[in-house]
Short mmCIF file of C-alpha atoms in Angstrom, two decimals:
data_model
loop_
_atom_site.label_atom_id
_atom_site.label_comp_id
_atom_site.label_asym_id
_atom_site.label_seq_id
_atom_site.Cartn_x
_atom_site.Cartn_y
_atom_site.Cartn_z
CA UNK A 194 0.17 0.04 -0.04
CA UNK A 195 2.60 2.19 1.17
CA UNK A 196 4.31 1.63 -2.62
CA UNK A 197 1.04 2.08 -4.26
CA UNK A 198 0.87 5.57 -2.72
CA UNK A 199 3.87 6.99 -2.80
CA UNK A 200 3.36 5.88 -6.85
CA UNK A 201 0.44 8.46 -7.16
CA UNK A 202 2.13 10.60 -5.06
CA UNK A 203 5.10 10.65 -7.36
CA UNK A 204 2.55 10.36 -10.32
CA UNK A 205 0.32 13.89 -9.31
CA UNK A 206 3.93 15.85 -8.43
CA UNK A 207 5.30 14.60 -12.54
CA UNK A 208 2.18 16.19 -13.57
CA UNK A 209 2.89 19.49 -11.84
CA UNK A 210 5.92 19.71 -13.02
CA UNK A 211 4.49 18.63 -16.61
CA UNK A 212 1.93 21.71 -16.25
CA UNK A 213 4.84 24.13 -15.88
CA UNK A 214 7.87 22.79 -17.53
CA UNK A 215 7.19 24.41 -21.07
CA UNK A 216 6.99 27.80 -19.37
CA UNK A 217 10.22 28.13 -17.54
CA UNK A 218 12.06 26.64 -20.05
CA UNK A 219 10.81 29.02 -22.51
CA UNK A 220 11.80 32.24 -20.72
CA UNK A 221 15.82 31.60 -20.68
CA UNK A 222 15.50 29.68 -24.00
CA UNK A 223 14.43 33.43 -25.16
CA UNK A 224 16.65 35.59 -23.12
CA UNK A 225 19.83 33.47 -24.22
CA UNK A 226 18.73 33.14 -27.49
CA UNK A 227 18.42 37.24 -27.22
CA UNK A 228 22.07 38.32 -25.84
CA UNK A 229 23.97 35.70 -28.11
CA UNK A 230 24.50 33.01 -25.45
CA UNK A 231 26.86 29.94 -26.85
CA UNK A 232 25.29 26.68 -26.71
CA UNK A 233 26.53 25.56 -23.94
CA UNK A 234 25.60 28.68 -21.95
CA UNK A 235 22.58 27.89 -22.53
CA UNK A 236 22.28 24.44 -21.72
CA UNK A 237 23.60 26.30 -18.34
CA UNK A 238 21.12 28.15 -18.31
CA UNK A 239 18.13 26.48 -18.29
CA UNK A 240 19.05 23.60 -16.79
CA UNK A 241 19.72 25.94 -13.56
CA UNK A 242 16.82 27.61 -13.97
CA UNK A 243 14.48 24.73 -13.67
CA UNK A 244 17.18 23.24 -10.57
CA UNK A 245 16.31 27.03 -8.94
CA UNK A 246 12.62 26.64 -9.87
CA UNK A 247 12.36 23.41 -7.91
CA UNK A 248 14.12 25.18 -4.87
CA UNK A 249 11.95 28.36 -4.94
CA UNK A 250 8.84 25.90 -5.37
CA UNK A 251 10.50 24.53 -1.92
CA UNK A 252 11.34 27.43 -0.01
CA UNK A 253 7.76 28.70 -0.76
CA UNK A 254 5.83 25.37 0.92
CA UNK A 255 8.25 25.20 3.38
CA UNK A 256 6.52 27.58 6.03
CA UNK A 257 8.18 29.19 8.62
CA UNK A 258 8.55 32.04 11.16
CA UNK A 259 10.84 33.84 8.31
CA UNK A 260 9.43 32.77 5.28
CA UNK A 261 7.85 30.73 3.49
CA UNK A 262 3.71 30.77 3.08
CA UNK A 263 2.58 27.40 3.60
CA UNK A 264 0.54 26.76 0.22
CA UNK A 265 0.82 24.90 -2.85
CA UNK A 266 2.19 26.87 -5.33
CA UNK A 267 5.19 26.61 -7.14
CA UNK A 268 7.45 29.10 -8.99
CA UNK A 269 8.70 29.56 -12.27
CA UNK A 270 10.83 31.96 -14.56
CA UNK A 271 8.62 35.76 -14.33
CA UNK A 272 7.66 36.07 -18.18
CA UNK A 273 7.54 39.68 -17.06
CA UNK A 274 11.37 40.31 -16.63
CA UNK A 275 12.27 38.68 -20.42
CA UNK A 276 12.15 42.12 -22.38
CA UNK A 277 14.39 44.36 -19.58
CA UNK A 278 16.66 41.32 -19.00
CA UNK A 279 17.47 41.77 -22.80
CA UNK A 280 17.48 45.34 -22.76
CA UNK A 281 19.68 45.01 -19.61
CA UNK A 282 21.99 42.40 -20.74
CA UNK A 283 22.76 44.37 -24.61
CA UNK A 284 23.30 47.37 -23.04
CA UNK A 285 25.57 47.39 -19.92
CA UNK A 286 25.93 43.31 -19.78
CA UNK A 287 25.21 40.02 -19.02
CA UNK A 288 27.23 40.32 -15.35
CA UNK A 289 25.08 43.57 -14.88
CA UNK A 290 21.88 41.30 -15.46
CA UNK A 291 22.46 39.50 -12.47
CA UNK A 292 24.22 42.52 -10.16
CA UNK A 293 20.23 43.57 -11.03
CA UNK A 294 18.81 40.12 -9.84
CA UNK A 295 20.68 40.43 -6.21
CA UNK A 296 19.97 43.66 -5.54
CA UNK A 297 16.11 42.74 -6.26
CA UNK A 298 15.65 39.66 -4.34
CA UNK A 299 17.12 41.40 -1.78
CA UNK A 300 15.10 44.42 -2.25
CA UNK A 301 11.95 42.00 -1.80
CA UNK A 302 13.18 40.65 1.36
CA UNK A 303 13.51 44.06 2.59
CA UNK A 304 9.99 45.51 1.62
CA UNK A 305 8.41 42.31 2.22
CA UNK A 306 6.61 43.48 5.76
CA UNK A 307 5.68 47.01 3.94
CA UNK A 308 4.00 45.35 0.97
CA UNK A 309 2.03 43.10 3.43
CA UNK A 310 0.05 45.49 4.92
CA UNK A 311 -1.71 46.25 1.30
CA UNK A 312 -3.63 43.25 1.91
CA UNK A 313 -6.56 46.11 2.73
CA UNK A 314 -6.55 46.55 -0.64
CA UNK A 315 -7.13 43.01 -2.27
CA UNK A 316 -10.93 42.38 -1.37
CA UNK A 317 -13.03 39.99 -3.64
CA UNK A 318 -13.23 42.05 -5.84
CA UNK A 319 -9.53 42.67 -6.59
CA UNK A 320 -8.31 39.22 -5.98
CA UNK A 321 -11.52 37.90 -8.46
CA UNK A 322 -10.86 40.09 -11.50
CA UNK A 323 -6.96 39.37 -10.68
CA UNK A 324 -7.61 35.37 -11.25
CA UNK A 325 -9.84 36.09 -13.84
CA UNK A 326 -7.55 38.07 -16.11
CA UNK A 327 -4.79 35.92 -15.55
CA UNK A 328 -6.91 33.14 -16.77
CA UNK A 329 -8.13 34.59 -20.04
CA UNK A 330 -4.63 36.35 -20.83
CA UNK A 331 -3.25 32.64 -20.76
CA UNK A 332 -5.47 31.45 -23.43
CA UNK A 333 -3.15 33.04 -25.75
CA UNK A 334 -0.94 31.02 -24.89
CA UNK A 335 -2.70 27.67 -25.05
CA UNK A 336 -4.31 28.75 -28.62
CA UNK A 337 -0.52 29.01 -29.98
CA UNK A 338 0.36 25.99 -28.61
CA UNK A 339 -2.24 23.96 -29.68
CA UNK A 340 -2.17 25.05 -33.01
CA UNK A 341 1.59 23.86 -32.77
CA UNK A 342 3.66 26.40 -31.26
CA UNK A 343 3.45 30.22 -32.73
CA UNK A 344 6.10 30.52 -35.78
CA UNK A 345 5.88 26.83 -36.72
CA UNK A 346 5.86 25.94 -40.50
CA UNK A 347 2.83 23.71 -39.80
CA UNK A 348 1.00 26.21 -37.75
CA UNK A 349 -2.92 25.25 -37.81
CA UNK A 350 -2.31 22.17 -39.60
CA UNK A 351 -5.10 19.63 -39.22
CA UNK A 352 -3.13 17.48 -37.62
CA UNK A 353 -1.90 19.69 -34.84
CA UNK A 354 -5.60 20.59 -34.25
CA UNK A 355 -6.25 17.31 -34.29
CA UNK A 356 -3.84 16.35 -31.49
CA UNK A 357 -5.30 18.90 -29.75
CA UNK A 358 -8.49 18.18 -29.38
CA UNK A 359 -7.68 14.57 -28.91
CA UNK A 360 -6.10 15.73 -26.27
CA UNK A 361 -8.92 17.75 -24.74
CA UNK A 362 -11.12 14.76 -25.11
CA UNK A 363 -8.49 12.59 -23.27
CA UNK A 364 -8.78 14.76 -20.77
CA UNK A 365 -12.14 15.58 -20.20
CA UNK A 366 -13.11 11.67 -20.68
CA UNK A 367 -10.45 10.56 -17.95
CA UNK A 368 -12.97 13.61 -15.31
CA UNK A 369 -16.16 11.91 -17.03
CA UNK A 370 -15.46 8.10 -16.27
CA UNK A 371 -12.80 7.99 -13.55
CA UNK A 372 -12.59 8.13 -9.87
CA UNK A 373 -10.55 8.66 -7.38
CA UNK A 374 -7.20 9.03 -8.59
CA UNK A 375 -7.48 7.96 -12.04
CA UNK A 376 -9.18 11.62 -12.45
CA UNK A 377 -6.90 13.43 -10.12
CA UNK A 378 -4.18 12.63 -12.78
CA UNK A 379 -6.25 13.46 -16.01
CA UNK A 380 -3.70 16.09 -17.27
CA UNK A 381 -0.85 13.55 -17.24
CA UNK A 382 -3.08 10.49 -18.55
CA UNK A 383 -3.48 13.68 -21.43
CA UNK A 384 -0.45 14.29 -22.11
CA UNK A 385 1.30 10.79 -22.13
CA UNK A 386 -2.04 9.26 -24.37
CA UNK A 387 -1.47 12.78 -26.45
CA UNK A 388 2.18 12.04 -27.17
CA UNK A 389 2.22 8.55 -27.60
CA UNK A 390 0.02 9.32 -30.92
CA UNK A 391 1.86 11.83 -31.93
CA UNK A 392 4.47 9.74 -32.37
CA UNK A 393 2.53 7.70 -35.31
CA UNK A 394 2.32 10.54 -36.76
CA UNK A 395 5.71 11.64 -36.19
CA UNK A 396 5.32 14.48 -34.16
CA UNK A 397 7.56 13.80 -31.85
CA UNK A 398 11.24 15.26 -32.05
CA UNK A 399 13.72 13.27 -29.63
CA UNK A 400 16.83 14.68 -30.37
CA UNK A 401 16.80 17.15 -27.37
CA UNK A 402 17.02 14.01 -25.54
CA UNK A 403 20.26 12.84 -27.68
CA UNK A 404 22.18 15.75 -27.46
CA UNK A 405 21.69 16.13 -24.15
CA UNK A 406 24.41 15.47 -21.03
CA UNK A 407 23.82 13.21 -18.50
CA UNK A 408 25.02 15.57 -15.45
CA UNK A 409 25.41 19.82 -15.27
CA UNK A 410 25.94 20.96 -11.72
CA UNK A 411 25.24 24.50 -10.99
CA UNK A 412 28.00 27.12 -10.12
CA UNK A 413 28.17 30.17 -8.46
CA UNK A 414 28.65 32.90 -10.51
CA UNK A 415 28.54 31.37 -13.55
CA UNK A 416 28.61 34.65 -16.10
CA UNK A 417 31.18 35.87 -14.27
CA UNK A 418 31.24 38.67 -10.91
CA UNK A 419 27.99 40.80 -10.31
CA UNK A 420 27.96 44.42 -11.62
CA UNK A 421 25.37 46.98 -9.89
CA UNK A 422 24.55 49.48 -11.72
CA UNK A 423 21.37 52.04 -10.31
CA UNK A 424 19.02 52.07 -14.26
CA UNK A 425 19.27 48.20 -14.14
CA UNK A 426 18.68 47.47 -10.78
CA UNK A 427 15.40 49.96 -10.40
CA UNK A 428 14.20 48.30 -13.63
CA UNK A 429 14.06 45.07 -12.19
CA UNK A 430 12.74 45.87 -8.89
CA UNK A 431 10.13 47.35 -10.49
CA UNK A 432 10.02 44.16 -12.28
CA UNK A 433 9.98 42.45 -9.45
CA UNK A 434 7.01 43.94 -7.48
CA UNK A 435 5.52 43.93 -10.25
CA UNK A 436 5.91 39.84 -9.97
CA UNK A 437 4.26 40.55 -6.21
CA UNK A 438 1.10 41.86 -7.31
CA UNK A 439 1.53 38.84 -9.68
CA UNK A 440 1.73 37.18 -7.27
CA UNK A 441 -0.90 38.33 -4.11
CA UNK A 442 -3.57 36.50 -6.43
CA UNK A 443 -2.32 33.51 -6.92
CA UNK A 444 -1.91 33.34 -2.85
CA UNK A 445 -4.90 34.73 -2.49
CA UNK A 446 -7.20 31.86 -5.24
CA UNK A 447 -5.51 29.13 -3.82
CA UNK A 448 -6.30 30.33 0.13
CA UNK A 449 -9.50 29.94 -1.29
CA UNK A 450 -9.17 26.56 -2.86
CA UNK A 451 -7.22 25.24 0.17
CA UNK A 452 -10.43 26.92 2.50
CA UNK A 453 -6.87 29.42 4.07
CA UNK A 454 -7.42 32.69 5.18
CA UNK A 455 -4.38 34.78 3.63
CA UNK A 456 -3.40 37.43 6.68
CA UNK A 457 -1.14 39.81 6.28
CA UNK A 458 1.86 37.44 8.21
CA UNK A 459 1.12 35.05 5.05
CA UNK A 460 1.99 37.20 2.74
CA UNK A 461 5.15 39.02 4.53
CA UNK A 462 6.35 35.08 4.51
CA UNK A 463 5.23 34.52 1.49
CA UNK A 464 7.39 37.61 -0.47
CA UNK A 465 10.29 37.11 1.77
CA UNK A 466 10.41 34.41 -0.11
CA UNK A 467 10.21 34.71 -3.25
CA UNK A 468 12.95 37.34 -2.90
CA UNK A 469 15.42 35.16 -1.21
CA UNK A 470 13.88 32.66 -4.24
CA UNK A 471 15.50 35.41 -6.76
CA UNK A 472 19.02 35.80 -4.73
CA UNK A 473 19.77 32.45 -4.75
CA UNK A 474 18.79 32.75 -8.87
CA UNK A 475 21.13 35.47 -8.83
CA UNK A 476 24.02 34.08 -7.03
CA UNK A 477 23.87 31.12 -9.40
CA UNK A 478 22.67 33.09 -12.20
CA UNK A 479 18.86 31.92 -13.09
CA UNK A 480 16.00 33.92 -13.58
CA UNK A 481 13.68 35.74 -10.97
CA UNK A 482 10.75 33.73 -10.07
CA UNK A 483 6.86 33.95 -9.34
CA UNK A 484 4.31 32.18 -8.73
CA UNK A 485 3.08 29.91 -11.92
CA UNK A 486 -0.68 30.82 -12.53
CA UNK A 487 -1.76 27.69 -14.19
CA UNK A 488 -0.83 24.91 -10.87
CA UNK A 489 -3.27 26.82 -10.34
CA UNK A 490 -5.67 25.18 -12.64
CA UNK A 491 -4.02 22.06 -12.40
CA UNK A 492 -5.13 21.80 -8.49
CA UNK A 493 -8.12 23.22 -8.62
CA UNK A 494 -9.04 20.51 -11.62
CA UNK A 495 -7.26 18.20 -9.95
CA UNK A 496 -8.36 18.33 -6.48
CA UNK A 497 -5.50 17.51 -4.78
CA UNK A 498 -4.23 19.96 -2.40
CA UNK A 499 -1.19 18.40 -0.62
CA UNK A 500 1.99 20.17 -0.03
CA UNK A 501 3.61 16.76 0.27
CA UNK A 502 2.95 16.47 -4.24
CA UNK A 503 4.68 20.06 -4.65
CA UNK A 504 8.16 18.40 -2.19
CA UNK A 505 7.98 16.16 -4.80
CA UNK A 506 6.97 18.44 -7.68
CA UNK A 507 10.49 21.05 -6.47
CA UNK A 508 12.62 17.31 -5.83
CA UNK A 509 11.92 16.25 -8.81
CA UNK A 510 12.48 20.34 -10.46
CA UNK A 511 15.66 19.66 -8.79
CA UNK A 512 17.05 16.39 -10.20
CA UNK A 513 15.40 17.50 -13.98
CA UNK A 514 17.51 20.54 -13.90
CA UNK A 515 20.62 18.48 -12.41
CA UNK A 516 20.32 15.00 -15.49
CA UNK A 517 19.35 17.91 -19.02
CA UNK A 518 19.22 14.54 -20.39
CA UNK A 519 15.86 13.32 -18.02
CA UNK A 520 14.09 16.67 -18.84
CA UNK A 521 15.26 17.26 -22.47
CA UNK A 522 12.50 14.60 -22.46
CA UNK A 523 9.63 16.45 -21.99
CA UNK A 524 10.37 18.58 -24.36
CA UNK A 525 9.50 15.97 -26.93
CA UNK A 526 5.76 16.71 -25.95
CA UNK A 527 4.88 18.25 -28.84
CA UNK A 528 3.55 21.58 -28.50
CA UNK A 529 -0.46 20.97 -29.72
CA UNK A 530 -0.18 17.86 -27.21
CA UNK A 531 0.72 20.53 -24.39
CA UNK A 532 -1.97 23.02 -26.08
CA UNK A 533 -4.95 20.59 -25.08
CA UNK A 534 -4.00 20.83 -21.72
CA UNK A 535 -3.36 23.70 -21.40
CA UNK A 536 -7.22 25.10 -22.69
CA UNK A 537 -8.43 22.80 -19.44
CA UNK A 538 -5.68 24.36 -16.87
CA UNK A 539 -5.70 28.12 -18.08
CA UNK A 540 -9.42 27.79 -18.97
CA UNK A 541 -9.79 26.49 -14.94
CA UNK A 542 -8.40 28.71 -13.65
CA UNK A 543 -10.57 31.96 -15.35
CA UNK A 544 -13.28 29.88 -13.93
CA UNK A 545 -11.44 29.86 -10.27
CA UNK A 546 -12.04 33.95 -10.79
CA UNK A 547 -15.10 33.71 -11.79
CA UNK A 548 -16.55 31.34 -8.29
CA UNK A 549 -14.18 34.29 -6.59
CA UNK A 550 -16.45 37.19 -8.13
CA UNK A 551 -19.43 35.27 -6.86
CA UNK A 552 -19.61 36.44 -3.80
CA UNK A 553 -19.25 40.28 -4.56
CA UNK A 554 -22.55 42.12 -4.39
CA UNK A 555 -22.77 43.50 -8.05
CA UNK A 556 -25.76 45.49 -6.30
CA UNK A 557 -23.04 48.02 -6.15
CA UNK A 558 -22.06 49.94 -9.38
CA UNK A 559 -18.98 50.23 -8.38
CA UNK A 560 -17.74 46.61 -7.77
CA UNK A 561 -19.55 46.62 -11.12
CA UNK A 562 -16.96 49.07 -13.09
CA UNK A 563 -14.14 47.46 -11.05
CA UNK A 564 -14.75 44.02 -12.83
CA UNK A 565 -15.52 45.77 -16.35
CA UNK A 566 -12.94 48.08 -16.66
CA UNK A 567 -9.85 45.58 -14.86
CA UNK A 568 -11.02 42.60 -17.12
CA UNK A 569 -10.78 45.03 -20.34
CA UNK A 570 -7.37 46.14 -20.07
CA UNK A 571 -5.88 42.74 -19.36
CA UNK A 572 -7.45 41.39 -22.67
CA UNK A 573 -7.12 44.84 -24.26
CA UNK A 574 -3.73 45.24 -23.61
CA UNK A 575 -2.76 41.39 -24.08
CA UNK A 576 -5.11 41.38 -27.94
CA UNK A 577 -3.18 45.60 -28.56
CA UNK A 578 0.59 44.98 -26.89
CA UNK A 579 1.28 48.04 -28.81
CA UNK A 580 -0.94 50.77 -27.72
CA UNK A 581 1.00 52.44 -25.04
CA UNK A 582 4.23 52.40 -27.57
CA UNK A 583 3.96 56.04 -27.51
CA UNK A 584 4.86 56.19 -23.53
CA UNK A 585 8.60 56.07 -22.08
CA UNK A 586 10.21 52.43 -22.34
CA UNK A 587 11.02 53.20 -18.34
CA UNK A 588 7.51 51.78 -17.47
CA UNK A 589 6.93 49.06 -21.01
CA UNK A 590 7.13 46.45 -18.16
CA UNK A 591 3.65 47.82 -16.69
CA UNK A 592 2.45 48.98 -19.88
CA UNK A 593 3.01 45.15 -21.71
CA UNK A 594 1.64 43.08 -19.39
CA UNK A 595 -2.22 42.44 -19.76
CA UNK A 596 -1.66 40.94 -16.57
CA UNK A 597 0.42 43.89 -14.72
CA UNK A 598 -2.20 46.99 -16.50
CA UNK A 599 -5.15 44.95 -16.25
CA UNK A 600 -4.55 43.97 -12.17
CA UNK A 601 -3.34 47.44 -11.37
CA UNK A 602 -6.25 48.78 -12.78
CA UNK A 603 -8.09 46.53 -10.26
CA UNK A 604 -6.17 48.20 -7.81
CA UNK A 605 -6.64 50.96 -8.05
CA UNK A 606 -10.43 51.53 -8.91
CA UNK A 607 -11.32 49.49 -5.43
CA UNK A 608 -9.56 52.21 -4.01
CA UNK A 609 -11.32 55.43 -5.85
CA UNK A 610 -14.44 54.06 -5.73
CA UNK A 611 -14.48 51.98 -3.06
CA UNK A 612 -11.77 52.11 -0.81
CA UNK A 613 -13.35 53.01 3.45
CA UNK A 614 -10.82 54.30 5.11
CA UNK A 615 -12.70 53.76 8.73
CA UNK A 616 -13.48 50.41 7.35
CA UNK A 617 -10.34 48.98 6.15
CA UNK A 618 -8.49 50.03 9.46
CA UNK A 619 -11.36 47.47 11.48
CA UNK A 620 -10.15 45.09 8.91
CA UNK A 621 -6.73 45.74 9.47
CA UNK A 622 -7.63 45.73 13.18
CA UNK A 623 -9.21 42.71 13.18
CA UNK A 624 -5.84 41.14 11.27
CA UNK A 625 -4.12 41.85 13.50
CA UNK A 626 -5.80 40.60 16.37
CA UNK A 627 -6.58 37.46 14.82
CA UNK A 628 -3.17 36.60 14.30
CA UNK A 629 -0.56 35.17 16.67
CA UNK A 630 1.64 37.05 18.94
CA UNK A 631 5.10 36.19 17.46
CA UNK A 632 3.16 37.34 13.45
CA UNK A 633 2.45 40.86 15.21
#
C-alpha cells in the first residue's frame, strides 16, 4: 500500500512539473537566444533555471517564522522579466543582469513586511478580477500551442489541431468516467496518451534527449562577477514588484481553494520566500521567479491540495535541472498536445476567478466598474500589446503586460471607488488581533 501511495504521489508531482515545465523553459530559452549565449551557456541557463524552480517552490511550501507561505504554490521564471533582462544584457552586460537580480531580490526581502500591509487593498472584487485576468490572458498561449506553436511551419495544420482536440477529449473522458486517483491525474494521462498518439504521426522529436548531457552541476557566478548599475537595478526592482502583485492574486486563489484565510503575516512570509529565491537565482545565474498560475488551475482541476505533492514536484525539478538529458524528455511533448492540456488548465484559472467574484455584491455599481475596466485592460493589452507604445520605455514593463495592467487597474479602481479608510482600519485591526503573538 505504501508503495502504491508513493507512486500516486509521484504521478501527481510529475503532473505539476509537466504543467509548468514548458513555461519555465521558454523564458531562459528566449533570453539566452536574444543576448547571444553560446550553446553551452544556454544549456546551463535552462538547466539551472529548472533546478532553481524546484528550490524556489520548496522555499514557499516550507513555512517557518521568517518565510514560506505554506500553500501548494509552484514558482517558475517570471515572464515579465524577459524584455527588461534582454535590454539590460544588451545595453550593459550579462554581469549587470545578475547584479540587478541580486539587488532586486534583497529589496523584496527588505520590503516584504511593508508590502504585506497592502492586504486591505485586495478584497474579493480585486482578487477575483486578478485571477480571472490571469486565466484569460493565458488563453492565447494555450491556443498558440494548440495550433502547433507560434511560428511553426505547420501552424494550425489539421494534424496539430487534431492532436490538440484528442488530448483535450482524453482529459475530459478521464474526468467524466475515472474515479479517485485516475481522475486527479487527468491532465497527465491526457499528455502521455496524446504524446504516444503524436509519435505515430512523426510529431515527437527525441533529438533534444540525444543531445543533452547526463549531468550538469550548478556554479556560483557562472557568467562572471555581478556588476551593479543603478538603472538596471531600478528596472528589475520594478519587475519584481509587478511579480509580487501577480503572486498576491495567486496566493488568494490558493487560499480560497485550500480554505485557508490569507493574513498579512502569510503574505509577508510569501514575499520573503520569493525575494530569497530571486537572490539565490542571482547567485547561481538563473532568472527571477514568480508564482505560476497554471498550477493553480491544475490544483483546482485535480482536487489534490497536499503540500507533499509540491515537495515532490520541487525535488523532481531539481533532479531535472541536474540531469538535462532526463529533463529534455519533456521537450519531446508536441506543442499541440501541451496546448490541449493548457486549454483545460488555463480555462480553470479563469473559471475559479469567476467563482471568487460570485461573492461580490454586484448590486453595487462600483464593483461592476472595477471588474469591467480591469478585465478590459487585461484582455485589451494582451490583444493589442502596442497600444501604449508611445509611452516612455521605462514603464513598458507595466504597459506591455495585460496581467499587470489589469491587476493594477483593479487595485486602483477599488481604491478610488470603494476604499473606506475607517472600514479598512477595522479590517486591519481584526487581522492584527487574530494573528499569533509571534506574527504581530
